[in-house]
mmCIF file of C-alpha atoms and ligand atoms in Angstrom:
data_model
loop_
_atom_site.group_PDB
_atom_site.id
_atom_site.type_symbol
_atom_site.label_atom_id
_atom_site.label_comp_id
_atom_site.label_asym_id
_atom_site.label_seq_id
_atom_site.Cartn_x
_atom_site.Cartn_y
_atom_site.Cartn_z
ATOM 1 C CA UNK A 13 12.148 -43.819 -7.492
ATOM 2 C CA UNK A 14 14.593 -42.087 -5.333
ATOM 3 C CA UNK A 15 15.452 -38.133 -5.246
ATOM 4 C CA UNK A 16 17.964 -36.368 -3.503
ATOM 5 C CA UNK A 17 17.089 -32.690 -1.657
ATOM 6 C CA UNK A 18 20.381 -30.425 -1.239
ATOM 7 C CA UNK A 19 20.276 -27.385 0.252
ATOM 8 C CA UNK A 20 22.793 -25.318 0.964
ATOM 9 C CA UNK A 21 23.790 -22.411 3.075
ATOM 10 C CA UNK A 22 21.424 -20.511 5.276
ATOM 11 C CA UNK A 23 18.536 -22.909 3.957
ATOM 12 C CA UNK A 24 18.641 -24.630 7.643
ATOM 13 C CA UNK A 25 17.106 -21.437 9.102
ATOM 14 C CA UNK A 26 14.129 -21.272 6.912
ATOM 15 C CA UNK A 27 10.837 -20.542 8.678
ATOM 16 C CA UNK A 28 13.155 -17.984 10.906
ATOM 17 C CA UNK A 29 15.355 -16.299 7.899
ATOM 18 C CA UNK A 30 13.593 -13.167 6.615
ATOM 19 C CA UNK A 31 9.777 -14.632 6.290
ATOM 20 C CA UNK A 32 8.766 -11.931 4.024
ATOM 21 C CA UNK A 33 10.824 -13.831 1.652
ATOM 22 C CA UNK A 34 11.190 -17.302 2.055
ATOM 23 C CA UNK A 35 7.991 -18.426 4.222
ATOM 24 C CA UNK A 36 7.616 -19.745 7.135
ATOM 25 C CA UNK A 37 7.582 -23.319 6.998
ATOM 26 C CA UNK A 38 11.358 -25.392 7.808
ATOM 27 C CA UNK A 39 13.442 -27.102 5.892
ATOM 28 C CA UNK A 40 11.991 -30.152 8.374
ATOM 29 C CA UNK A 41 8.676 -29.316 7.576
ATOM 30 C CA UNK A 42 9.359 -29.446 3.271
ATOM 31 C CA UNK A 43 10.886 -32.622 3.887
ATOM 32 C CA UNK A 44 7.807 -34.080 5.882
ATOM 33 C CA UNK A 45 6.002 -32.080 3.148
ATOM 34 C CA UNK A 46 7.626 -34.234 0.381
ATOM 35 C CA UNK A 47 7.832 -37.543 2.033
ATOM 36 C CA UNK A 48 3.472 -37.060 2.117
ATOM 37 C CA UNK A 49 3.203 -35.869 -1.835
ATOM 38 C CA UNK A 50 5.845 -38.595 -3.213
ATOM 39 C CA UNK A 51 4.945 -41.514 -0.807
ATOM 40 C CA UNK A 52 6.266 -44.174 -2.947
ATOM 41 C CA UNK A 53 9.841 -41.899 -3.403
ATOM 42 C CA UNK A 54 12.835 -42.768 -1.033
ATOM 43 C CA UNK A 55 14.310 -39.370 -0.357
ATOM 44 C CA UNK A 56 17.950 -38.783 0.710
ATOM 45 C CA UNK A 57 18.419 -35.200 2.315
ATOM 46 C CA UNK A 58 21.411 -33.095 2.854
ATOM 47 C CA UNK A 59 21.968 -29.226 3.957
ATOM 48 C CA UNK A 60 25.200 -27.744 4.427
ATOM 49 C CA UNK A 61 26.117 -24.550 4.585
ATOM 50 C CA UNK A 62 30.188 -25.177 2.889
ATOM 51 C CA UNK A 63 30.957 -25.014 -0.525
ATOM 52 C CA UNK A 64 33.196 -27.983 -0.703
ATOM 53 C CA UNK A 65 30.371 -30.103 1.817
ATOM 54 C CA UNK A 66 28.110 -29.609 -1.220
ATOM 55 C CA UNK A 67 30.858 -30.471 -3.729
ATOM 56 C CA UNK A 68 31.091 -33.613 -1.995
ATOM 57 C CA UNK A 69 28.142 -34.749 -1.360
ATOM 58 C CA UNK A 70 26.926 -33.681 -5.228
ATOM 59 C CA UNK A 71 29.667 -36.268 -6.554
ATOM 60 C CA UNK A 72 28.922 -39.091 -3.636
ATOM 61 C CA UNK A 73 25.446 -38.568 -4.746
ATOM 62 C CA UNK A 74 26.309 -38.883 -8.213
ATOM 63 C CA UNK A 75 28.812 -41.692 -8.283
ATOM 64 C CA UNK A 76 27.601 -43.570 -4.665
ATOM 65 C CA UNK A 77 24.373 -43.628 -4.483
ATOM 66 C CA UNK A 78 22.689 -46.452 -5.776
ATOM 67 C CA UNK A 79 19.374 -46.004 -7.872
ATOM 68 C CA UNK A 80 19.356 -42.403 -7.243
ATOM 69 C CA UNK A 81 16.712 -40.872 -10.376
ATOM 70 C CA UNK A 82 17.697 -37.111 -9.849
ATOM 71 C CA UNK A 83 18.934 -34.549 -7.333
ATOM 72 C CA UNK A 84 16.849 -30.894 -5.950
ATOM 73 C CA UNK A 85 19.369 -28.020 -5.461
ATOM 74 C CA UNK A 86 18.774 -25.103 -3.489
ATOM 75 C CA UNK A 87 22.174 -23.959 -3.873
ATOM 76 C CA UNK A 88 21.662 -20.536 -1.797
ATOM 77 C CA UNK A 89 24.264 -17.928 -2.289
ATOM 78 C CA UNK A 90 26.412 -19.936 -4.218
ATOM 79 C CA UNK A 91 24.111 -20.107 -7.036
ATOM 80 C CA UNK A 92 25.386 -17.133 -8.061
ATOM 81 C CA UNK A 93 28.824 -17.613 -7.520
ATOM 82 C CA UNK A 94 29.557 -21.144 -7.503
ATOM 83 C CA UNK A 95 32.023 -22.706 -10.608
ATOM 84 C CA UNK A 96 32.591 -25.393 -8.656
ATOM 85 C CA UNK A 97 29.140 -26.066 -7.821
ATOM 86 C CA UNK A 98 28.467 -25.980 -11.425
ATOM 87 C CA UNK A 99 32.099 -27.897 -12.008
ATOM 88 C CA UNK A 100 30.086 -31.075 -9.684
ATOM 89 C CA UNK A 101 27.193 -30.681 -11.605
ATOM 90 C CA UNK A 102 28.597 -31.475 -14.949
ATOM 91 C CA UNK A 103 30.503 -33.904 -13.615
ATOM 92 C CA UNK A 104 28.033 -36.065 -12.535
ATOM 93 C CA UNK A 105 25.017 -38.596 -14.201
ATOM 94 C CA UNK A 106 22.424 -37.609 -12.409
ATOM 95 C CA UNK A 107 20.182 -34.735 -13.206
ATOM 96 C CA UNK A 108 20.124 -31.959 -11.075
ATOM 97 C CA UNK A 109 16.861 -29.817 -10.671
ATOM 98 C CA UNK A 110 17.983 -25.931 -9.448
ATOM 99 C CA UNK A 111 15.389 -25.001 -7.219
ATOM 100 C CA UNK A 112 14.996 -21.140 -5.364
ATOM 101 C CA UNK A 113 12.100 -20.599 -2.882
ATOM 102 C CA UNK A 114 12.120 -16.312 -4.194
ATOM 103 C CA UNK A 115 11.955 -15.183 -7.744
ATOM 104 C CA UNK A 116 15.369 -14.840 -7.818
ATOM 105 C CA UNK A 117 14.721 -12.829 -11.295
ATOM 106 C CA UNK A 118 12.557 -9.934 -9.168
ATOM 107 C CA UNK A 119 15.432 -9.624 -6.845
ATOM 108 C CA UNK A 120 18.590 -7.695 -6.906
ATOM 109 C CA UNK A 121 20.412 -7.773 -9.943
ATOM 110 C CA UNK A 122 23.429 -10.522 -8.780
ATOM 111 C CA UNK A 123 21.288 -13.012 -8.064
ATOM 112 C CA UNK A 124 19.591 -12.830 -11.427
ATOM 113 C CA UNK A 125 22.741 -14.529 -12.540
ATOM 114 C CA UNK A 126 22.933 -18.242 -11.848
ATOM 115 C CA UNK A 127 26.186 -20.428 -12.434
ATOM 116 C CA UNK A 128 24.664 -23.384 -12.148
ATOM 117 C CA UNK A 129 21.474 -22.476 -14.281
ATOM 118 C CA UNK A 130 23.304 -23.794 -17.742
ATOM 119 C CA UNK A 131 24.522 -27.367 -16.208
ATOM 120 C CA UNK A 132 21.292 -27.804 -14.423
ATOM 121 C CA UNK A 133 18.205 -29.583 -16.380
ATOM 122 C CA UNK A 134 15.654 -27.374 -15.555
ATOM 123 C CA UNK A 135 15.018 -24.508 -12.899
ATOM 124 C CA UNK A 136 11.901 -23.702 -10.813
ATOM 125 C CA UNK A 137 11.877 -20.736 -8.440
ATOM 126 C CA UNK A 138 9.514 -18.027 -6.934
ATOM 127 C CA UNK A 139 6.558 -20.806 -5.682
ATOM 128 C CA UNK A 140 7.919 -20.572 -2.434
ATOM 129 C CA UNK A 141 8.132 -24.194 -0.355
ATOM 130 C CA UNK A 142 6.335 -25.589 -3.388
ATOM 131 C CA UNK A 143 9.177 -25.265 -5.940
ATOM 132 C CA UNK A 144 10.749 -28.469 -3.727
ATOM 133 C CA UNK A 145 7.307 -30.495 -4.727
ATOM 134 C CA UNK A 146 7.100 -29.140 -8.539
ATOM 135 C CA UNK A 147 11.010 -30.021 -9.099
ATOM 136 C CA UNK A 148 10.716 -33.334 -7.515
ATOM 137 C CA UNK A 149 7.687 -34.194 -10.019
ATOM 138 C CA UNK A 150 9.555 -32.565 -12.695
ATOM 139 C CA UNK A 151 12.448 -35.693 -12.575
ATOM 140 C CA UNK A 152 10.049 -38.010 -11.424
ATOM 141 C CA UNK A 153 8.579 -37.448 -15.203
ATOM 142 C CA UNK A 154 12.140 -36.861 -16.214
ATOM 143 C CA UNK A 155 13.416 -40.646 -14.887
ATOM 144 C CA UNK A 156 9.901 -42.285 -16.262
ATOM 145 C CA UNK A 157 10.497 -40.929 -19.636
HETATM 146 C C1 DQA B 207 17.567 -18.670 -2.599
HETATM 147 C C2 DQA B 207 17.888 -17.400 -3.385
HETATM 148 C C3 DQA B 207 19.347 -17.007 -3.228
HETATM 149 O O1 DQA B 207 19.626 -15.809 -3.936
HETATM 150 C C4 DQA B 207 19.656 -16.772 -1.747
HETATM 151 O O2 DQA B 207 21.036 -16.480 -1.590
HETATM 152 C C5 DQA B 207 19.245 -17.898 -0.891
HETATM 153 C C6 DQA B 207 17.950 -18.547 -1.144
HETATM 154 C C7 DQA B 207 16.056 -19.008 -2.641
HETATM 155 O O3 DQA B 207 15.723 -20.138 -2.313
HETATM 156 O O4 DQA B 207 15.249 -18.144 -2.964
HETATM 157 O O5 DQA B 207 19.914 -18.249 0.077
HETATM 158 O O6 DQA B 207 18.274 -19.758 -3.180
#
């Protein structure tokens, strides 16, 4: 099994970035997090905080990377205003999980609206660090269907 982790802008400042929010653990600690729940998972991570980094790396990911089951998204910001975010998406094979540590549902109104949402197989968000562990269960299921 092998799952990707993106994350994109601001998400390398978690643990600092407005704790009453997002927590207080790191990206670096959700990834050690992971790699301990899903020991038998290779994991390939990536964090940028560009647009077109992310467009990039979604389509290497999707056409490049061998044996790859699925790919977490914490798209950030651009959830919301992405198309072409949500243009990579549906262009590639792999599924994509959209992931948000906050409800973003309970929070201001724009960010009840996600682009990506309707190219995206699923969405988890508002269990904090834990929506990184539920998603990547949710297309380890998904791949051993
Ligand atoms: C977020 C929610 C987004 O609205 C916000 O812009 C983020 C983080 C989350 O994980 O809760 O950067 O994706």
């Amino acid at each position: 099994m092998k799952i990707a982790i993106v994350n994109g802008p601001n998400l390398n400042l978690l643990g600092k970035r407005q704790p009453e929010i997002y927590g207080l653990r790191t990206l670096h600690d959700i990834e050690l997090s992971l790699r301990e729940e899903f020991a038998d998972t290779d994991f390939v991570f990536f964090q940028s905080n560009s647009e077109g980094a992310l467009v990039d790396e979604l389509q290497r990911l999707g056409y490049s990377e061998p044996g790859l089951d699925g790919i977490v998204l914490n798209a950030g910001a651009y959830t919301h205003t992405s198309l072409a975010l949500a243009d990579a998406i549906a262009a590639i094979p792999v599924p994509v999980a959209e992931v948000h540590l906050s409800n973003i549902h309970a929070r201001e109104s724009i960010r009840r609206q996600s682009l990506i949402a309707p190219v995206c197989a699923g969405s988890i968000c508002g269990f904090g660090a834990d929506v990184y562990i539920l998603a990547t269960e949710a297309l380890r299921r998904m791949a051993a269907r």
